Tab-separated table of N, CA, C and O in Angstrom:
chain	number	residue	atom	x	y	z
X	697	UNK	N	-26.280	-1.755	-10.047
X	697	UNK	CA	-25.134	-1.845	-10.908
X	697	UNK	C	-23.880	-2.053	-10.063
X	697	UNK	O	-23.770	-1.359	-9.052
X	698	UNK	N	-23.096	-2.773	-10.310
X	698	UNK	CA	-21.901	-3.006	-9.841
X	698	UNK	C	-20.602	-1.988	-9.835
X	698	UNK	O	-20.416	-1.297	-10.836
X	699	UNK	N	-19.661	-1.888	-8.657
X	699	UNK	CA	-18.985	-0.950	-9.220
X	699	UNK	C	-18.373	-1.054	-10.066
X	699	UNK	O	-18.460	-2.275	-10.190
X	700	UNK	N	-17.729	-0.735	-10.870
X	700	UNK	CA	-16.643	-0.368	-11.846
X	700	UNK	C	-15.502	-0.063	-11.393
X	700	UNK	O	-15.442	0.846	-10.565
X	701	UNK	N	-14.085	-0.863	-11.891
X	701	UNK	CA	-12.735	0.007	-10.555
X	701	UNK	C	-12.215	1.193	-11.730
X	701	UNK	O	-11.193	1.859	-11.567
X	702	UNK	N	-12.954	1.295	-12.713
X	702	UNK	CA	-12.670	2.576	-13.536
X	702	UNK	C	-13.650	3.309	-14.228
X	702	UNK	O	-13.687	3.762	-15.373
X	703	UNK	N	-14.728	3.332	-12.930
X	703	UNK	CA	-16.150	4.138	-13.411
X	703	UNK	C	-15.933	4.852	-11.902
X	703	UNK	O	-15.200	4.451	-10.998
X	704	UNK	N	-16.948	6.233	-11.920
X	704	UNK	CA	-17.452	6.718	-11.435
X	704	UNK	C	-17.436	6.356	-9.817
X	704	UNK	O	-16.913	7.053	-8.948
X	705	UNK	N	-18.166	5.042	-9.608
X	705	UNK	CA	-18.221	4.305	-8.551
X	705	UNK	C	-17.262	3.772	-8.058
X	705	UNK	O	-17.674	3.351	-6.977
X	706	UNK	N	-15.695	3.385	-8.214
X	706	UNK	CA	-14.954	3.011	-7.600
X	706	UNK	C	-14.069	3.565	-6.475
X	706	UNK	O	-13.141	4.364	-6.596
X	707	UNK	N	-14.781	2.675	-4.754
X	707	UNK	CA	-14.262	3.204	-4.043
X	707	UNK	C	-13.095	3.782	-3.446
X	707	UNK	O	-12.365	3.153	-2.681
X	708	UNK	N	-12.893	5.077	-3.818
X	708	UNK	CA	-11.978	5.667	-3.327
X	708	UNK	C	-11.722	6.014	-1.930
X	708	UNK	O	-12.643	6.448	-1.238
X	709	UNK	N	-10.264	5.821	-1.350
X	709	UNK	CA	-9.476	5.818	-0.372
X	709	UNK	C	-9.591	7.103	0.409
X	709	UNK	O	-9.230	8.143	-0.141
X	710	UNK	N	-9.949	7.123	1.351
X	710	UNK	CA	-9.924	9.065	1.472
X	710	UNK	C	-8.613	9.657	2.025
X	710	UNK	O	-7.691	9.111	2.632
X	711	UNK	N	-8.807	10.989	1.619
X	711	UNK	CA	-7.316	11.399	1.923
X	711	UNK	C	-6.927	11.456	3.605
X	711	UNK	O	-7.653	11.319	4.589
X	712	UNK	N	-5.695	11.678	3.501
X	712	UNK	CA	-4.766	11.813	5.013
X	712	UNK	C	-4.944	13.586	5.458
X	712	UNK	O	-4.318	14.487	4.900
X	713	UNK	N	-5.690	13.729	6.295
X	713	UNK	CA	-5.446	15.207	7.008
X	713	UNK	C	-4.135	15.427	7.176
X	713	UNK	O	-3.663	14.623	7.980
X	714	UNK	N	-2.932	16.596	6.516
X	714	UNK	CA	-1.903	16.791	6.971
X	714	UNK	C	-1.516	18.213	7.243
X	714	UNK	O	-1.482	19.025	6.319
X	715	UNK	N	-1.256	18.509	8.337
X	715	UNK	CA	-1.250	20.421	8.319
X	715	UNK	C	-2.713	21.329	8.362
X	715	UNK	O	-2.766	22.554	8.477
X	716	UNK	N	-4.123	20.202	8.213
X	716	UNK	CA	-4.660	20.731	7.692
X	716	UNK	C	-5.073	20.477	6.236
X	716	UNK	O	-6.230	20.800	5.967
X	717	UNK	N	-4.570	20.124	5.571
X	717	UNK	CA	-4.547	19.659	4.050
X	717	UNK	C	-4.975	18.554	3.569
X	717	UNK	O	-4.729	17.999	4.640
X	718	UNK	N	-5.393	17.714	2.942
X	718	UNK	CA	-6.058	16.883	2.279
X	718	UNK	C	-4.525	16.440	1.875
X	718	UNK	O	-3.709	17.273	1.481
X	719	UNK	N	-4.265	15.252	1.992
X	719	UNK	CA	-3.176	14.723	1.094
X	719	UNK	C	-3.881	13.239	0.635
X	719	UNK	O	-4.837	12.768	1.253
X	720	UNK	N	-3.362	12.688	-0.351
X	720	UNK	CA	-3.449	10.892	-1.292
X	720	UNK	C	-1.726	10.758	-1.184
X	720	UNK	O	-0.794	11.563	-1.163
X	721	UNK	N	-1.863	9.332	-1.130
X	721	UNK	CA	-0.771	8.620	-1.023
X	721	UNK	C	0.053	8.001	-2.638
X	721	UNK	O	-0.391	7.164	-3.424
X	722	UNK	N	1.254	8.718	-2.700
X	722	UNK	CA	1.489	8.496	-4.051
X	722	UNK	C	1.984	6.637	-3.945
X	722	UNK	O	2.735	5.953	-3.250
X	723	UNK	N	1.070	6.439	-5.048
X	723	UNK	CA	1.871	4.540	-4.826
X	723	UNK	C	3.077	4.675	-6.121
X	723	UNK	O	4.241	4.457	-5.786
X	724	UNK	N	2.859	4.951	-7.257
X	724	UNK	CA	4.128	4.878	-8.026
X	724	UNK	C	4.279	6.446	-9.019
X	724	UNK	O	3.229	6.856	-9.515
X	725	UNK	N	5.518	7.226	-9.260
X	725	UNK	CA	5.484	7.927	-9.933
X	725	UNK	C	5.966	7.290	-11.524
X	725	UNK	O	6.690	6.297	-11.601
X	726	UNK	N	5.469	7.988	-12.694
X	726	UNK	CA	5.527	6.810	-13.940
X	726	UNK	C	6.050	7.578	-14.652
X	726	UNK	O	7.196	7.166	-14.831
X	727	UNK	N	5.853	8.676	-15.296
X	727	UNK	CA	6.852	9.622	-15.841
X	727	UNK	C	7.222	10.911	-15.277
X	727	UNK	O	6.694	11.542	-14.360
X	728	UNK	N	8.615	11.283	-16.276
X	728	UNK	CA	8.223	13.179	-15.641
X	728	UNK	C	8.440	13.504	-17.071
X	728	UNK	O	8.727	12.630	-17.889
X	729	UNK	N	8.282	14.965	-17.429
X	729	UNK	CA	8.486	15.962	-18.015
X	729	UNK	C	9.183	17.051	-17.490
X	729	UNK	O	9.510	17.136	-16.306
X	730	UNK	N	9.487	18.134	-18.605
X	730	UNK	CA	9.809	19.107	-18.495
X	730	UNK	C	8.579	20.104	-18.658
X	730	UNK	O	8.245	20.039	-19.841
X	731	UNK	N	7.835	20.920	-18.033
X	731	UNK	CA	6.954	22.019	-18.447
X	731	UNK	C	6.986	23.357	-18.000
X	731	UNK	O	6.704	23.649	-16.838
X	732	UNK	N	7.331	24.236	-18.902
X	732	UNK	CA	8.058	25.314	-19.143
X	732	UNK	C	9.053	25.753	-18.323
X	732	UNK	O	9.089	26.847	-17.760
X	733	UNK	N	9.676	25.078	-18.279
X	733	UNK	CA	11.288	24.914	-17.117
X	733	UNK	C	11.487	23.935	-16.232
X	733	UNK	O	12.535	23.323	-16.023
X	734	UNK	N	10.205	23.777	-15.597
X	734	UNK	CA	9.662	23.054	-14.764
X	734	UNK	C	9.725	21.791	-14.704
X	734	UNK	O	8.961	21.321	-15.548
X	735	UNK	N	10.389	20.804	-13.982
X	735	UNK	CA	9.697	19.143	-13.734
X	735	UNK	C	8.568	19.167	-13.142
X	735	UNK	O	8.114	19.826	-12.207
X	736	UNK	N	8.115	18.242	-13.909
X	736	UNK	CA	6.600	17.333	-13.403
X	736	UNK	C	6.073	16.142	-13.645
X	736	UNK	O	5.922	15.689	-14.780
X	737	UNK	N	5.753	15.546	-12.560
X	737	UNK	CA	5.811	13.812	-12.860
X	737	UNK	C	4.544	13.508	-13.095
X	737	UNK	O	3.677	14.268	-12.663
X	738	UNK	N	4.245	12.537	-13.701
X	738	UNK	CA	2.652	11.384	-13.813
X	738	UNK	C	2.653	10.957	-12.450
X	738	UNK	O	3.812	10.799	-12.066
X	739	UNK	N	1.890	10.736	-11.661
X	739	UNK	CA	1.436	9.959	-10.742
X	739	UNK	C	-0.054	9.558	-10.631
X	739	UNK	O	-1.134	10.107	-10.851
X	740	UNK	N	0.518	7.946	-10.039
X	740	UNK	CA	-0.426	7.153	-9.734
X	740	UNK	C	-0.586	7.336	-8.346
X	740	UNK	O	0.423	7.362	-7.640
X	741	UNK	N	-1.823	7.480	-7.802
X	741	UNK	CA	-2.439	7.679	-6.498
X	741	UNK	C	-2.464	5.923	-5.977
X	741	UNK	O	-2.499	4.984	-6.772
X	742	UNK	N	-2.433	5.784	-4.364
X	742	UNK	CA	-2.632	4.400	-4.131
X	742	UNK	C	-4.325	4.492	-4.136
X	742	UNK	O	-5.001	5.481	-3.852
X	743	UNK	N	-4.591	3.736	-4.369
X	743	UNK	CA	-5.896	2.866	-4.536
X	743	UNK	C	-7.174	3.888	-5.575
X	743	UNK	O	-8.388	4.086	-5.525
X	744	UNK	N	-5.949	4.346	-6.508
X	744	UNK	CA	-7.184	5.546	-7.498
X	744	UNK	C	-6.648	4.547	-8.320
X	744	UNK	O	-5.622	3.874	-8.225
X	745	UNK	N	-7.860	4.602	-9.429
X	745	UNK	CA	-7.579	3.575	-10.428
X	745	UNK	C	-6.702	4.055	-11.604
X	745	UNK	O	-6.669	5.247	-11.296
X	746	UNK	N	-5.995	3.976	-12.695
X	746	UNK	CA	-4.926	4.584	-13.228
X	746	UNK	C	-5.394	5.777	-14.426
X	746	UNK	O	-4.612	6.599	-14.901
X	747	UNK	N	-6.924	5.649	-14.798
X	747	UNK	CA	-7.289	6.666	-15.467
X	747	UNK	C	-7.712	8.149	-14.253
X	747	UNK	O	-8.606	8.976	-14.432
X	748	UNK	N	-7.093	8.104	-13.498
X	748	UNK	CA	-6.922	9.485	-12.262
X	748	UNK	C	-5.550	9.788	-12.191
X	748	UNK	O	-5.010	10.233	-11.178
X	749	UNK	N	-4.897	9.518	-13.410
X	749	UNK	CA	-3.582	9.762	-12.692
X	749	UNK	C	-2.939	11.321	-13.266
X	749	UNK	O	-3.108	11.719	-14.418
X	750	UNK	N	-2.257	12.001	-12.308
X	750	UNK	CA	-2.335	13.423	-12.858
X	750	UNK	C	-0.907	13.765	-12.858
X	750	UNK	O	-0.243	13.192	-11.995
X	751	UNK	N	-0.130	14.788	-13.847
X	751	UNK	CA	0.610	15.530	-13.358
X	751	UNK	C	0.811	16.436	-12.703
X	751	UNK	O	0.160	17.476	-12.801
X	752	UNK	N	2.063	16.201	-11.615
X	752	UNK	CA	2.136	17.453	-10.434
X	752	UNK	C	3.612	17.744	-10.782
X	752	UNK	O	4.516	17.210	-11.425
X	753	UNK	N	3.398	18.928	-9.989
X	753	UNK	CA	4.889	19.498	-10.130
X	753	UNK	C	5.643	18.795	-8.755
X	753	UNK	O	5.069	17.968	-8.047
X	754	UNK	N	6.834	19.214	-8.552
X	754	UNK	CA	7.707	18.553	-7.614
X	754	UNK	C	7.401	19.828	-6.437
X	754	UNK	O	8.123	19.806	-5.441
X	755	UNK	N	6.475	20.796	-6.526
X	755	UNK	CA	6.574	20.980	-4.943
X	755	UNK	C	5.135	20.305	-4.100
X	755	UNK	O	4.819	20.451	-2.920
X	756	UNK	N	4.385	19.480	-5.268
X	756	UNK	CA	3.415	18.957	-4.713
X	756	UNK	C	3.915	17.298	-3.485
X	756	UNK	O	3.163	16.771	-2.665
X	757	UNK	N	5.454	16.867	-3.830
X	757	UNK	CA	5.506	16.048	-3.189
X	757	UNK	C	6.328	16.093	-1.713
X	757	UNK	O	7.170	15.279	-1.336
X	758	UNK	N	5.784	17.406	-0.916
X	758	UNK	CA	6.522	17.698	0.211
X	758	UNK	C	6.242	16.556	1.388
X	758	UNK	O	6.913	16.741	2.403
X	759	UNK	N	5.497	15.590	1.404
X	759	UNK	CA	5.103	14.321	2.413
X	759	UNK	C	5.812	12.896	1.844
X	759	UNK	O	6.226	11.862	2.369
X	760	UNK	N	5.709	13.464	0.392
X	760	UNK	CA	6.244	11.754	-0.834
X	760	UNK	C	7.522	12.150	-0.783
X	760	UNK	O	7.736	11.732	-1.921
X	761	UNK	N	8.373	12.510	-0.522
X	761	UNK	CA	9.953	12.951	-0.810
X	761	UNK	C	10.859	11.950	-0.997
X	761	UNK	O	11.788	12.130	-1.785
X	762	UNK	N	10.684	10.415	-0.105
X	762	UNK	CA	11.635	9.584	-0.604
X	762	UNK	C	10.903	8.695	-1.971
X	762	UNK	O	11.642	8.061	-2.725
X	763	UNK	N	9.527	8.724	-2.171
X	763	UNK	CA	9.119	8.193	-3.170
X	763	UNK	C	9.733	8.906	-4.688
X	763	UNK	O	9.851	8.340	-5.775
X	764	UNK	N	10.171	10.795	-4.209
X	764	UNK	CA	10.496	10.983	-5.542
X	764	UNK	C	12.216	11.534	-5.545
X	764	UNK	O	12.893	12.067	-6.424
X	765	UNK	N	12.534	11.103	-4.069
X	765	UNK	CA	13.783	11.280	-4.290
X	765	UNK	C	14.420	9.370	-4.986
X	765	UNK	O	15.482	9.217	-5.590
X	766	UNK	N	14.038	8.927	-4.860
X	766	UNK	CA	14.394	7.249	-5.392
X	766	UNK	C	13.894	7.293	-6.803
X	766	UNK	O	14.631	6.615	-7.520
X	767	UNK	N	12.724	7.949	-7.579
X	767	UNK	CA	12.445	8.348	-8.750
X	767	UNK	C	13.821	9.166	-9.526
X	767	UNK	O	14.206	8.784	-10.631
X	768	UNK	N	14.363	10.106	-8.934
X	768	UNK	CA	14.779	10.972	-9.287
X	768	UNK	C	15.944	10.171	-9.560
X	768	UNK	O	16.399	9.967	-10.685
X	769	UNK	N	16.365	9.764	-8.568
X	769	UNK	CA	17.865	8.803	-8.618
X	769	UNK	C	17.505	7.417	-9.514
X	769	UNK	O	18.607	7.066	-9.935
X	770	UNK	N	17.093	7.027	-9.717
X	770	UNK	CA	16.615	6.239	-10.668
X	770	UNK	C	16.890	6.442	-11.894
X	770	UNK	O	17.598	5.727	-12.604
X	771	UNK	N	16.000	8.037	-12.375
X	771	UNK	CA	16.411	8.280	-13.874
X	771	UNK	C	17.573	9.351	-13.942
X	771	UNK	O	17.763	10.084	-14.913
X	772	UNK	N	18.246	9.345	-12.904
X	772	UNK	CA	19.248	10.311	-13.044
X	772	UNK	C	19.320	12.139	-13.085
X	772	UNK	O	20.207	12.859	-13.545
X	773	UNK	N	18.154	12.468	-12.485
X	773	UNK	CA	17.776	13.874	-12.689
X	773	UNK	C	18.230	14.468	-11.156
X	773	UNK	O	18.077	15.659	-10.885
């Protein structure tokens, strides 16, 4: 069977060792919210296909910082 780039089988990118830590490379952030006081954005991972895309809170982007400081300034938050 062939892969699928939104099945099961689509090869994923492996993460960056940082500190110790497993990090993915954010390619675009797409929304945020508010959750229960809290901001938290949608993100798209680079090379995860777009049904992986999760919300994180903003202390998850301590390596992405100009990706969500240019987000931020963008929508004005």
């Amino acid at each position: 069977m062939e892969n699928d780039i939104y099945g099961p089988n689509y090869p994923r990118p492996p993460a960056a060792l940082i500190d110790r830590e497993e990090e993915f490379e954010v390619e675009r952030i797409l929304r945020h919210r508010k959750n229960q006081g809290n901001l938290q954005y949608l993100v798209l991972w680079k090379g995860y296909p777009i049904t992986e895309i999760l919300w994180e809170p903003e202390t998850q982007f301590t390596h992405a910082d100009d990706t969500l400081t240019q987000y931020k300034r963008l929508h004005k938050l």
